[in-house]
Tab-separated table of C-alpha atoms and ligand atoms in Angstrom:
chain	number	residue	atom	x	y	z
A	1	MET	CA	38.295	-0.048	16.158
A	2	ALA	CA	36.349	-3.296	16.362
A	3	VAL	CA	34.514	-1.929	19.453
A	4	ARG	CA	33.408	1.247	17.544
A	5	ILE	CA	32.267	-0.789	14.637
A	6	SER	CA	30.000	-3.018	16.734
A	7	PHE	CA	28.641	-0.020	18.617
A	8	SER	CA	27.647	1.843	15.425
A	9	PHE	CA	26.174	-1.486	14.260
A	10	LEU	CA	24.096	-1.638	17.395
A	11	SER	CA	22.811	1.844	17.070
A	12	ILE	CA	21.862	1.440	13.430
A	13	THR	CA	19.942	-1.660	14.347
A	14	LEU	CA	18.301	0.168	17.235
A	15	LEU	CA	17.390	3.080	14.915
A	16	LEU	CA	15.983	0.708	12.268
A	17	VAL	CA	13.837	-1.115	14.796
A	18	SER	CA	12.675	2.107	16.388
A	19	THR	CA	11.826	4.159	13.264
A	20	SER	CA	9.828	1.327	11.863
A	21	ALA	CA	7.760	1.820	15.002
A	22	LEU	CA	6.765	5.271	14.020
A	23	ASP	CA	5.054	5.342	10.770
A	24	LYS	CA	7.224	4.011	8.140
A	25	LYS	CA	5.500	0.791	7.602
A	26	ILE	CA	2.060	1.594	8.439
A	27	GLU	CA	0.065	1.757	5.359
A	28	PRO	CA	-2.677	4.317	4.807
A	29	GLY	CA	-5.960	2.659	5.211
A	30	SER	CA	-4.559	0.126	7.784
A	31	PHE	CA	-6.398	1.871	10.665
A	32	GLY	CA	-9.021	4.640	10.961
A	33	TYR	CA	-10.831	6.936	13.216
A	34	SER	CA	-14.363	5.600	13.328
A	35	GLY	CA	-16.360	2.462	12.694
A	36	ALA	CA	-14.897	-1.110	12.024
A	37	ASN	CA	-11.317	0.216	12.072
A	38	GLY	CA	-11.722	2.930	14.625
A	39	PRO	CA	-9.568	3.562	17.786
A	40	GLU	CA	-11.477	1.040	19.854
A	41	ARG	CA	-10.622	-1.584	17.366
A	42	TRP	CA	-6.895	-0.739	16.634
A	43	GLY	CA	-5.459	-3.487	18.905
A	44	SER	CA	-7.163	-6.165	16.872
A	45	LEU	CA	-6.455	-4.980	13.423
A	46	SER	CA	-3.037	-6.493	13.408
A	47	PRO	CA	-0.704	-8.390	15.979
A	48	ARG	CA	1.705	-5.474	15.592
A	49	PHE	CA	-0.918	-2.990	16.972
A	50	SER	CA	-1.823	-5.094	20.028
A	51	VAL	CA	-0.364	-2.676	22.496
A	52	CYS	CA	-2.888	-0.095	21.328
A	53	SER	CA	-5.578	-2.167	23.284
A	54	ASN	CA	-3.613	-3.809	26.099
A	55	GLY	CA	-0.999	-1.242	26.819
A	56	LYS	CA	-1.242	0.465	30.181
A	57	SER	CA	0.505	3.654	29.429
A	58	GLN	CA	-1.224	5.082	26.230
A	59	SER	CA	-1.588	8.493	24.699
A	60	PRO	CA	-3.253	11.029	24.591
A	61	VAL	CA	-4.477	11.747	28.048
A	62	ASP	CA	-6.658	14.352	29.643
A	63	ILE	CA	-4.260	16.672	31.631
A	64	LYS	CA	-6.231	17.465	34.808
A	65	LYS	CA	-4.706	20.502	36.380
A	66	GLY	CA	-6.078	19.429	39.873
A	67	ILE	CA	-3.803	16.365	40.069
A	68	LEU	CA	-0.485	17.591	38.473
A	69	VAL	CA	2.775	16.705	40.300
A	70	GLN	CA	5.304	19.549	40.584
A	71	ASN	CA	8.677	18.104	39.704
A	72	LYS	CA	11.576	20.328	40.805
A	73	ASN	CA	13.980	18.362	38.664
A	74	LEU	CA	12.377	19.384	35.390
A	75	VAL	CA	14.195	22.049	33.565
A	76	SER	CA	13.196	24.713	30.973
A	77	LEU	CA	13.066	22.970	27.579
A	78	VAL	CA	15.459	24.868	25.363
A	79	ARG	CA	15.085	23.890	21.674
A	80	ASP	CA	17.681	24.808	19.159
A	81	TYR	CA	16.566	23.904	15.627
A	82	LYS	CA	18.390	24.725	12.399
A	83	PRO	CA	17.344	25.003	8.907
A	84	ALA	CA	17.172	21.524	7.120
A	85	ASN	CA	15.928	20.021	3.856
A	86	ALA	CA	12.255	19.153	4.286
A	87	THR	CA	9.365	17.363	2.686
A	88	LEU	CA	5.708	17.908	3.185
A	89	ILE	CA	4.045	14.474	3.446
A	90	ASN	CA	0.353	13.159	3.349
A	91	ASN	CA	0.829	9.601	4.804
A	92	GLY	CA	-2.950	9.079	4.465
A	93	PHE	CA	-3.703	9.548	8.127
A	94	ASN	CA	-2.061	12.910	8.881
A	95	ILE	CA	-0.105	15.778	7.203
A	96	GLY	CA	3.421	16.188	8.317
A	97	ILE	CA	6.839	17.702	7.554
A	98	HIS	CA	9.777	15.259	7.558
A	99	PHE	CA	13.433	16.479	7.881
A	100	GLY	CA	16.385	15.169	6.169
A	101	GLY	CA	19.718	15.765	7.747
A	102	ASN	CA	20.409	17.408	11.110
A	103	VAL	CA	17.693	19.928	12.177
A	104	GLY	CA	18.693	19.956	15.817
A	105	GLY	CA	16.565	19.409	18.933
A	106	PHE	CA	17.089	19.681	22.608
A	107	THR	CA	19.101	17.992	25.366
A	108	GLU	CA	17.613	16.477	28.522
A	109	GLY	CA	19.190	14.204	31.029
A	110	GLY	CA	22.368	14.211	29.104
A	111	LYS	CA	20.703	12.800	25.990
A	112	ASN	CA	20.387	14.637	22.673
A	113	TYR	CA	16.921	14.470	21.119
A	114	ASN	CA	16.789	15.388	17.403
A	115	LEU	CA	13.721	16.440	15.602
A	116	ILE	CA	12.832	13.965	12.925
A	117	GLN	CA	9.306	15.066	11.915
A	118	ILE	CA	6.253	17.139	12.782
A	119	HIS	CA	2.762	16.357	12.014
A	120	TRP	CA	-0.700	17.789	12.956
A	121	HIS	CA	-3.877	16.202	14.375
A	122	SER	CA	-7.332	17.871	14.413
A	123	PRO	CA	-9.071	18.302	16.777
A	124	SER	CA	-6.357	18.119	19.425
A	125	GLU	CA	-5.544	14.689	20.973
A	126	HIS	CA	-4.510	15.786	24.559
A	127	LEU	CA	-7.214	17.610	26.515
A	128	ILE	CA	-6.593	20.116	29.269
A	129	ASP	CA	-9.239	19.888	32.126
A	130	GLY	CA	-11.450	17.971	29.597
A	131	HIS	CA	-11.193	20.728	26.985
A	132	GLN	CA	-10.508	19.650	23.315
A	133	ALA	CA	-8.432	22.394	21.387
A	134	ALA	CA	-8.947	22.844	17.589
A	135	ALA	CA	-5.648	21.255	16.667
A	136	GLU	CA	-2.415	19.721	17.888
A	137	LEU	CA	1.101	19.702	16.471
A	138	HIS	CA	3.398	16.835	17.369
A	139	LEU	CA	7.188	17.594	17.074
A	140	VAL	CA	8.629	14.031	17.219
A	141	HIS	CA	12.320	13.803	18.456
A	142	GLN	CA	14.471	10.784	18.687
A	143	ALA	CA	17.691	10.162	20.545
A	144	ASN	CA	20.561	7.862	19.310
A	145	ASP	CA	19.467	5.065	21.526
A	146	GLY	CA	16.111	5.070	19.539
A	147	SER	CA	14.033	6.640	22.373
A	148	TYR	CA	11.317	9.104	21.459
A	149	SER	CA	10.425	12.400	22.869
A	150	VAL	CA	7.369	14.223	21.589
A	151	ILE	CA	6.392	17.723	22.097
A	152	GLY	CA	2.685	18.569	21.764
A	153	VAL	CA	1.528	22.011	20.949
A	154	LEU	CA	-2.242	22.836	21.187
A	155	TYR	CA	-3.949	25.377	18.927
A	156	GLU	CA	-7.259	27.215	19.118
A	157	ILE	CA	-8.798	28.979	16.227
A	158	GLY	CA	-7.827	32.466	16.007
A	159	ASN	CA	-4.812	34.454	14.315
A	160	LEU	CA	-2.772	33.045	11.550
A	161	ASP	CA	-0.170	30.322	12.556
A	162	PRO	CA	3.201	31.519	11.098
A	163	LEU	CA	4.371	27.953	10.556
A	164	VAL	CA	1.423	26.891	8.553
A	165	ALA	CA	1.561	30.204	6.715
A	166	LYS	CA	4.997	29.088	5.432
A	167	VAL	CA	3.620	25.874	3.810
A	168	GLN	CA	-0.021	27.033	2.738
A	169	ASN	CA	0.677	27.092	-0.937
A	170	LYS	CA	2.224	23.625	-0.769
A	171	LEU	CA	-0.745	22.406	1.099
A	172	VAL	CA	-2.836	23.432	-1.869
A	173	GLU	CA	-0.516	21.551	-4.136
A	174	LEU	CA	-0.611	18.437	-1.888
A	175	ALA	CA	-4.538	18.406	-1.848
A	176	LYS	CA	-4.461	18.283	-5.728
A	177	GLU	CA	-2.136	15.244	-5.471
A	178	ASN	CA	-4.824	12.759	-4.756
A	179	CYS	CA	-3.353	10.485	-2.259
A	180	ALA	CA	-4.154	6.941	-3.266
A	181	ALA	CA	-5.160	4.602	-0.429
A	182	THR	CA	-1.907	2.908	-0.487
A	183	GLU	CA	0.619	5.609	-1.085
A	184	GLU	CA	2.020	8.709	0.523
A	185	ALA	CA	2.062	11.930	-1.266
A	186	HIS	CA	5.266	13.989	-0.973
A	187	ILE	CA	5.969	17.675	-1.874
A	188	ALA	CA	9.664	18.909	-1.511
A	189	LEU	CA	9.905	22.134	0.666
A	190	GLY	CA	13.598	22.710	0.181
A	191	THR	CA	15.504	24.143	3.054
A	192	PHE	CA	13.031	24.651	5.763
A	193	ASP	CA	13.511	26.597	9.090
A	194	VAL	CA	11.622	25.704	12.175
A	195	LYS	CA	12.974	28.696	14.014
A	196	TYR	CA	9.419	29.488	15.121
A	197	PHE	CA	9.828	26.759	17.783
A	198	ARG	CA	13.357	27.686	18.720
A	199	ARG	CA	12.423	29.284	22.060
A	200	ARG	CA	12.173	28.168	25.621
A	201	SER	CA	9.029	26.804	27.344
A	202	ARG	CA	8.278	28.398	30.685
A	203	LYS	CA	5.487	25.967	31.402
A	204	TYR	CA	4.799	22.345	30.236
A	205	PHE	CA	3.136	19.174	31.168
A	206	ARG	CA	5.205	15.863	31.230
A	207	TYR	CA	4.252	12.243	31.347
A	208	VAL	CA	5.234	8.814	29.771
A	209	GLY	CA	2.778	7.497	27.057
A	210	SER	CA	2.787	6.137	23.594
A	211	LEU	CA	2.584	7.094	19.989
A	212	THR	CA	-1.004	8.087	19.353
A	213	THR	CA	-1.288	6.094	16.059
A	214	PRO	CA	-0.773	2.313	15.569
A	215	PRO	CA	1.435	0.601	16.518
A	216	CYS	CA	0.938	2.782	19.662
A	217	THR	CA	4.482	2.130	20.895
A	218	GLU	CA	4.984	2.917	24.603
A	219	ASN	CA	7.656	4.550	26.647
A	220	ILE	CA	7.559	7.786	24.895
A	221	THR	CA	8.277	10.904	26.819
A	222	TRP	CA	5.527	13.552	26.200
A	223	THR	CA	5.856	17.149	26.776
A	224	VAL	CA	2.730	19.188	26.165
A	225	LEU	CA	3.383	22.822	26.251
A	226	ALA	CA	1.049	24.895	28.342
A	227	LYS	CA	0.993	27.686	25.993
A	228	VAL	CA	-1.866	27.356	23.518
A	229	ARG	CA	-1.196	28.980	20.109
A	230	SER	CA	-3.663	30.033	17.428
A	231	ILE	CA	-4.401	28.846	13.854
A	232	SER	CA	-6.892	30.435	11.529
A	233	MET	CA	-9.937	28.398	10.366
A	234	GLN	CA	-8.711	28.736	6.787
A	235	GLN	CA	-5.342	27.214	7.632
A	236	LEU	CA	-6.888	24.387	9.477
A	237	ASP	CA	-9.126	23.616	6.526
A	238	LEU	CA	-5.935	23.717	4.316
A	239	LEU	CA	-4.420	21.076	6.683
A	240	LYS	CA	-7.435	18.853	6.423
A	241	ALA	CA	-8.021	19.212	2.580
A	242	PRO	CA	-5.449	16.668	1.360
A	243	LEU	CA	-6.801	13.947	3.771
A	244	GLN	CA	-9.635	11.721	2.850
A	245	ALA	CA	-12.938	12.184	4.638
A	246	ALA	CA	-12.258	9.315	7.134
A	247	TYR	CA	-8.993	11.016	8.254
A	248	LYS	CA	-10.010	14.681	8.507
A	249	ASN	CA	-10.871	14.152	12.191
A	250	ASN	CA	-7.678	12.324	13.244
A	251	ALA	CA	-7.694	12.699	17.039
A	252	ARG	CA	-7.415	9.451	19.106
A	253	PRO	CA	-9.606	9.637	22.128
A	254	VAL	CA	-7.991	10.108	25.599
A	255	GLN	CA	-6.746	6.893	27.164
A	256	PRO	CA	-6.868	5.862	31.001
A	257	LEU	CA	-3.958	7.385	33.007
A	258	ASN	CA	-3.798	4.012	35.166
A	259	GLU	CA	-0.924	4.353	37.526
A	260	ARG	CA	0.698	7.268	35.760
A	261	LYS	CA	1.374	10.813	37.110
A	262	ILE	CA	1.481	13.998	35.005
A	263	GLU	CA	4.166	16.321	36.123
A	264	ALA	CA	4.156	20.066	35.625
A	265	TYR	CA	7.108	22.373	35.125
A	266	LYS	CA	6.791	26.095	35.577
A	267	GLU	CA	9.666	28.515	35.301
A	268	ALA	CA	10.298	30.198	38.696
B	301	NAG	C1	15.587	17.488	-0.196
B	301	NAG	O1	14.445	16.644	-0.239
B	301	NAG	C2	13.981	16.385	-1.409
B	301	NAG	C3	12.746	15.652	-1.276
B	301	NAG	O2	11.740	16.458	-0.535
B	301	NAG	C4	14.956	15.439	-2.187
B	301	NAG	O3	14.442	15.112	-3.525
B	301	NAG	C5	16.365	16.277	-2.368
B	301	NAG	O4	17.271	15.339	-2.949
B	301	NAG	C6	16.770	16.699	-0.913
B	301	NAG	N1	17.873	17.551	-1.151
B	301	NAG	C7	19.079	17.404	-0.391
B	301	NAG	C8	20.025	18.374	-0.540
B	301	NAG	O5	19.153	16.475	0.408
B	302	NAG	C1	12.085	3.710	28.400
B	302	NAG	O1	12.848	4.769	27.976
B	302	NAG	C2	13.876	5.239	28.825
B	302	NAG	C3	14.565	6.454	28.171
B	302	NAG	O2	13.639	7.170	27.393
B	302	NAG	C4	14.915	4.021	28.926
B	302	NAG	O3	15.904	4.412	29.828
B	302	NAG	C5	14.156	2.847	29.430
B	302	NAG	O4	15.028	1.797	29.351
B	302	NAG	C6	12.885	2.556	28.587
B	302	NAG	N1	12.198	1.500	29.205
B	302	NAG	C7	11.690	0.517	28.512
B	302	NAG	C8	10.862	-0.532	29.351
B	302	NAG	O5	11.864	0.318	27.398
């Protein structure tokens, strides 16, 4: 009994430490995408952000197909998500959906990664062979030990995206809630089903990087799906509308790969 208690104590502590690494304590306005608080300056804006400048394994990166490493140990990523209570959020620097309760996720290397939130960047943060897509969705997963695994999905302008289609009306509402410089705006979505992503990925890129926003925490497993999806121009505008002008373009520039390798998985 005593052992169990201290174990859960430990995991709660780990969870608290690591979720604060994500975006909980980062106030809107504490960093930006251009000028004096732009990406080149993030590391000096706060001691908590120093790894943004001095980290050696930062994200995003340019995925150059010519230097990919095939890894036979990688497996098809089977995601199993279930409906859960969700909230649409404008945290000041991006628009996202946060989940309450167990929404599911995927298992890799014997570890369960549960989806905690998704959010959009525009244009895309990851590049493929130097090409920047119109948008990128990040599905942020976390394991019980606190480690993060983020799936990135790239979008080009084209047909309607069924996921954004489900929250379009709420995005209009969110844009009306003027997000004050120091506050998040929330809109309840009720039970939300991310079934759209409940499928396997036949091809993806894998590397170890960081959060793409301050505090730029490292040792995050990145999976960028090779399949590029489509989003309509109008939907992209709806995703940008609630953000203040300085955050409408919220893609961090690509970071040096340094010693890292990008692995590729392709279903046989
Ligand atoms: C669902 O989330 C909303 C906030 O978006 C919250 O007010 C509500 O209490 C939650 N409902 C349940 C059943 O957890
Ligand atoms: C990095 O994360 C992996 C699991 O995701 C973990 O096993 C390892 O200890 C972490 N390394 C550091 C330096 O935090």
